[in-house]
JSON list of C-alpha atoms in Angstrom, two decimals:
[
{"chain": "T", "resi": 30, "resn": "MET", "atom": "CA", "xyz": [100.68, 96.59, 104.39]},
{"chain": "T", "resi": 31, "resn": "SER", "atom": "CA", "xyz": [99.22, 99.61, 102.60]},
{"chain": "T", "resi": 32, "resn": "SER", "atom": "CA", "xyz": [101.33, 102.61, 101.70]},
{"chain": "T", "resi": 33, "resn": "LEU", "atom": "CA", "xyz": [100.76, 106.14, 100.47]},
{"chain": "T", "resi": 34, "resn": "VAL", "atom": "CA", "xyz": [103.34, 108.57, 99.07]},
{"chain": "T", "resi": 35, "resn": "GLU", "atom": "CA", "xyz": [102.52, 112.27, 99.26]},
{"chain": "T", "resi": 36, "resn": "ASP", "atom": "CA", "xyz": [104.39, 115.50, 98.66]},
{"chain": "T", "resi": 37, "resn": "ASN", "atom": "CA", "xyz": [104.58, 117.65, 101.79]},
{"chain": "T", "resi": 38, "resn": "PRO", "atom": "CA", "xyz": [105.64, 121.05, 100.37]},
{"chain": "T", "resi": 39, "resn": "ALA", "atom": "CA", "xyz": [105.62, 122.68, 103.81]},
{"chain": "T", "resi": 40, "resn": "LYS", "atom": "CA", "xyz": [108.42, 120.32, 104.90]},
{"chain": "T", "resi": 41, "resn": "ARG", "atom": "CA", "xyz": [109.92, 120.08, 101.37]},
{"chain": "T", "resi": 42, "resn": "ARG", "atom": "CA", "xyz": [109.79, 116.31, 101.23]},
{"chain": "T", "resi": 43, "resn": "PHE", "atom": "CA", "xyz": [107.86, 113.38, 99.84]},
{"chain": "T", "resi": 44, "resn": "GLU", "atom": "CA", "xyz": [106.63, 111.15, 102.65]},
{"chain": "T", "resi": 45, "resn": "ILE", "atom": "CA", "xyz": [105.65, 107.50, 102.66]},
{"chain": "T", "resi": 46, "resn": "LEU", "atom": "CA", "xyz": [102.99, 106.42, 105.11]},
{"chain": "T", "resi": 47, "resn": "VAL", "atom": "CA", "xyz": [102.70, 102.72, 105.86]},
{"chain": "T", "resi": 48, "resn": "ASP", "atom": "CA", "xyz": [99.48, 101.77, 107.61]},
{"chain": "T", "resi": 49, "resn": "ASP", "atom": "CA", "xyz": [99.08, 105.49, 108.49]},
{"chain": "T", "resi": 50, "resn": "ALA", "atom": "CA", "xyz": [102.54, 105.72, 110.14]},
{"chain": "T", "resi": 51, "resn": "LEU", "atom": "CA", "xyz": [105.32, 107.92, 108.72]},
{"chain": "T", "resi": 52, "resn": "ALA", "atom": "CA", "xyz": [107.80, 105.33, 107.45]},
{"chain": "T", "resi": 53, "resn": "GLY", "atom": "CA", "xyz": [110.23, 107.55, 105.57]},
{"chain": "T", "resi": 54, "resn": "PHE", "atom": "CA", "xyz": [110.81, 110.60, 103.42]},
{"chain": "T", "resi": 55, "resn": "ALA", "atom": "CA", "xyz": [112.81, 111.98, 100.50]},
{"chain": "T", "resi": 56, "resn": "ALA", "atom": "CA", "xyz": [113.83, 115.58, 101.22]},
{"chain": "T", "resi": 57, "resn": "TYR", "atom": "CA", "xyz": [114.35, 118.25, 98.59]},
{"chain": "T", "resi": 58, "resn": "GLU", "atom": "CA", "xyz": [115.59, 121.84, 98.47]},
{"chain": "T", "resi": 59, "resn": "GLN", "atom": "CA", "xyz": [113.38, 124.82, 97.66]},
{"chain": "T", "resi": 60, "resn": "PRO", "atom": "CA", "xyz": [112.05, 124.01, 94.17]},
{"chain": "T", "resi": 61, "resn": "GLN", "atom": "CA", "xyz": [113.67, 125.82, 91.23]},
{"chain": "T", "resi": 62, "resn": "GLY", "atom": "CA", "xyz": [110.78, 125.94, 88.78]},
{"chain": "T", "resi": 63, "resn": "GLU", "atom": "CA", "xyz": [109.98, 122.36, 87.87]},
{"chain": "T", "resi": 64, "resn": "VAL", "atom": "CA", "xyz": [113.31, 121.00, 89.18]},
{"chain": "T", "resi": 65, "resn": "LEU", "atom": "CA", "xyz": [113.57, 119.33, 92.58]},
{"chain": "T", "resi": 66, "resn": "VAL", "atom": "CA", "xyz": [117.03, 118.80, 94.10]},
{"chain": "T", "resi": 67, "resn": "PHE", "atom": "CA", "xyz": [116.76, 115.73, 96.35]},
{"chain": "T", "resi": 68, "resn": "THR", "atom": "CA", "xyz": [119.29, 115.81, 99.16]},
{"chain": "T", "resi": 69, "resn": "HIS", "atom": "CA", "xyz": [118.39, 113.01, 101.57]},
{"chain": "T", "resi": 70, "resn": "THR", "atom": "CA", "xyz": [116.26, 109.89, 101.90]},
{"chain": "T", "resi": 71, "resn": "GLU", "atom": "CA", "xyz": [115.48, 108.39, 105.26]},
{"chain": "T", "resi": 72, "resn": "VAL", "atom": "CA", "xyz": [113.51, 105.29, 106.26]},
{"chain": "T", "resi": 73, "resn": "ASP", "atom": "CA", "xyz": [112.46, 104.67, 109.85]},
{"chain": "T", "resi": 74, "resn": "PRO", "atom": "CA", "xyz": [114.42, 101.69, 111.24]},
{"chain": "T", "resi": 75, "resn": "ARG", "atom": "CA", "xyz": [111.14, 99.85, 111.89]},
{"chain": "T", "resi": 76, "resn": "PHE", "atom": "CA", "xyz": [110.50, 99.81, 108.14]},
{"chain": "T", "resi": 77, "resn": "GLN", "atom": "CA", "xyz": [113.99, 99.10, 106.77]},
{"chain": "T", "resi": 78, "resn": "ASN", "atom": "CA", "xyz": [114.66, 96.03, 104.61]},
{"chain": "T", "resi": 79, "resn": "MET", "atom": "CA", "xyz": [110.99, 95.90, 103.62]},
{"chain": "T", "resi": 80, "resn": "GLY", "atom": "CA", "xyz": [111.23, 97.71, 100.27]},
{"chain": "T", "resi": 81, "resn": "VAL", "atom": "CA", "xyz": [109.82, 100.93, 101.74]},
{"chain": "T", "resi": 82, "resn": "GLY", "atom": "CA", "xyz": [112.71, 103.09, 100.50]},
{"chain": "T", "resi": 83, "resn": "ALA", "atom": "CA", "xyz": [112.44, 101.77, 96.94]},
{"chain": "T", "resi": 84, "resn": "GLU", "atom": "CA", "xyz": [108.67, 102.25, 96.97]},
{"chain": "T", "resi": 85, "resn": "LEU", "atom": "CA", "xyz": [109.12, 105.81, 98.25]},
{"chain": "T", "resi": 86, "resn": "ILE", "atom": "CA", "xyz": [111.58, 106.69, 95.48]},
{"chain": "T", "resi": 87, "resn": "ARG", "atom": "CA", "xyz": [109.59, 104.95, 92.73]},
{"chain": "T", "resi": 88, "resn": "ARG", "atom": "CA", "xyz": [106.35, 106.69, 93.61]},
{"chain": "T", "resi": 89, "resn": "THR", "atom": "CA", "xyz": [108.10, 110.03, 94.18]},
{"chain": "T", "resi": 90, "resn": "LEU", "atom": "CA", "xyz": [109.67, 109.86, 90.72]},
{"chain": "T", "resi": 91, "resn": "ASP", "atom": "CA", "xyz": [106.33, 108.83, 89.20]},
{"chain": "T", "resi": 92, "resn": "GLN", "atom": "CA", "xyz": [104.69, 111.92, 90.71]},
{"chain": "T", "resi": 93, "resn": "VAL", "atom": "CA", "xyz": [107.49, 114.20, 89.51]},
{"chain": "T", "resi": 94, "resn": "ARG", "atom": "CA", "xyz": [107.11, 112.74, 86.01]},
{"chain": "T", "resi": 95, "resn": "GLU", "atom": "CA", "xyz": [103.32, 113.24, 86.07]},
{"chain": "T", "resi": 96, "resn": "ARG", "atom": "CA", "xyz": [103.89, 116.92, 86.90]},
{"chain": "T", "resi": 97, "resn": "GLY", "atom": "CA", "xyz": [106.37, 117.31, 84.06]},
{"chain": "T", "resi": 98, "resn": "GLY", "atom": "CA", "xyz": [109.20, 117.94, 86.53]},
{"chain": "T", "resi": 99, "resn": "ARG", "atom": "CA", "xyz": [112.87, 116.97, 86.67]},
{"chain": "T", "resi": 100, "resn": "VAL", "atom": "CA", "xyz": [115.17, 115.88, 89.50]},
{"chain": "T", "resi": 101, "resn": "VAL", "atom": "CA", "xyz": [118.74, 116.43, 90.62]},
{"chain": "T", "resi": 102, "resn": "PRO", "atom": "CA", "xyz": [119.47, 113.28, 92.68]},
{"chain": "T", "resi": 103, "resn": "GLN", "atom": "CA", "xyz": [122.15, 114.50, 95.10]},
{"chain": "T", "resi": 104, "resn": "CYS", "atom": "CA", "xyz": [120.94, 111.82, 97.53]},
{"chain": "T", "resi": 105, "resn": "ARG", "atom": "CA", "xyz": [122.98, 108.63, 96.99]},
{"chain": "T", "resi": 106, "resn": "PHE", "atom": "CA", "xyz": [119.97, 106.39, 97.62]},
{"chain": "T", "resi": 107, "resn": "MET", "atom": "CA", "xyz": [117.88, 108.09, 94.92]},
{"chain": "T", "resi": 108, "resn": "ALA", "atom": "CA", "xyz": [120.83, 108.21, 92.50]},
{"chain": "T", "resi": 109, "resn": "GLY", "atom": "CA", "xyz": [121.43, 104.49, 93.02]},
{"chain": "T", "resi": 110, "resn": "PHE", "atom": "CA", "xyz": [117.76, 103.71, 92.46]},
{"chain": "T", "resi": 111, "resn": "ILE", "atom": "CA", "xyz": [117.78, 105.63, 89.18]},
{"chain": "T", "resi": 112, "resn": "ASP", "atom": "CA", "xyz": [120.97, 103.82, 88.10]},
{"chain": "T", "resi": 113, "resn": "ARG", "atom": "CA", "xyz": [119.19, 100.48, 88.69]},
{"chain": "T", "resi": 114, "resn": "HIS", "atom": "CA", "xyz": [115.95, 101.69, 87.01]},
{"chain": "T", "resi": 115, "resn": "PRO", "atom": "CA", "xyz": [116.97, 103.46, 83.80]},
{"chain": "T", "resi": 116, "resn": "GLU", "atom": "CA", "xyz": [113.33, 104.13, 82.92]},
{"chain": "T", "resi": 117, "resn": "TYR", "atom": "CA", "xyz": [113.67, 107.14, 85.28]},
{"chain": "T", "resi": 118, "resn": "SER", "atom": "CA", "xyz": [116.93, 108.48, 83.80]},
{"chain": "T", "resi": 119, "resn": "ALA", "atom": "CA", "xyz": [115.09, 110.97, 81.55]},
{"chain": "T", "resi": 120, "resn": "LEU", "atom": "CA", "xyz": [113.95, 112.80, 84.69]},
{"chain": "T", "resi": 121, "resn": "VAL", "atom": "CA", "xyz": [117.54, 113.59, 85.74]},
{"chain": "T", "resi": 122, "resn": "THR", "atom": "CA", "xyz": [119.03, 117.00, 85.08]},
{"chain": "T", "resi": 123, "resn": "ASP", "atom": "CA", "xyz": [122.10, 118.71, 86.48]},
{"chain": "T", "resi": 124, "resn": "GLN", "atom": "CA", "xyz": [120.43, 122.11, 86.23]},
{"chain": "T", "resi": 125, "resn": "PRO", "atom": "CA", "xyz": [118.73, 123.14, 89.48]}
]
């Protein structure tokens, strides 16, 4: 199973493609400078319980970090992931 995570600014979301199929996304509000406010994560039922959501969040946060950005994790799934992976906590801000 090969996956790719890409930002889709037109839809304001990071998308994960698994074997070229859209498997899920992490949606964000209109960017405020370098800060992205993530509001919702969704994984297609066909790809649930396969680690796709965690892979989506991990690779999304890696890309935000590479850009020098910050996140406001309003989405419970992303917030929970960051709680379990404190190496990403420096990316969190409460300033949109």
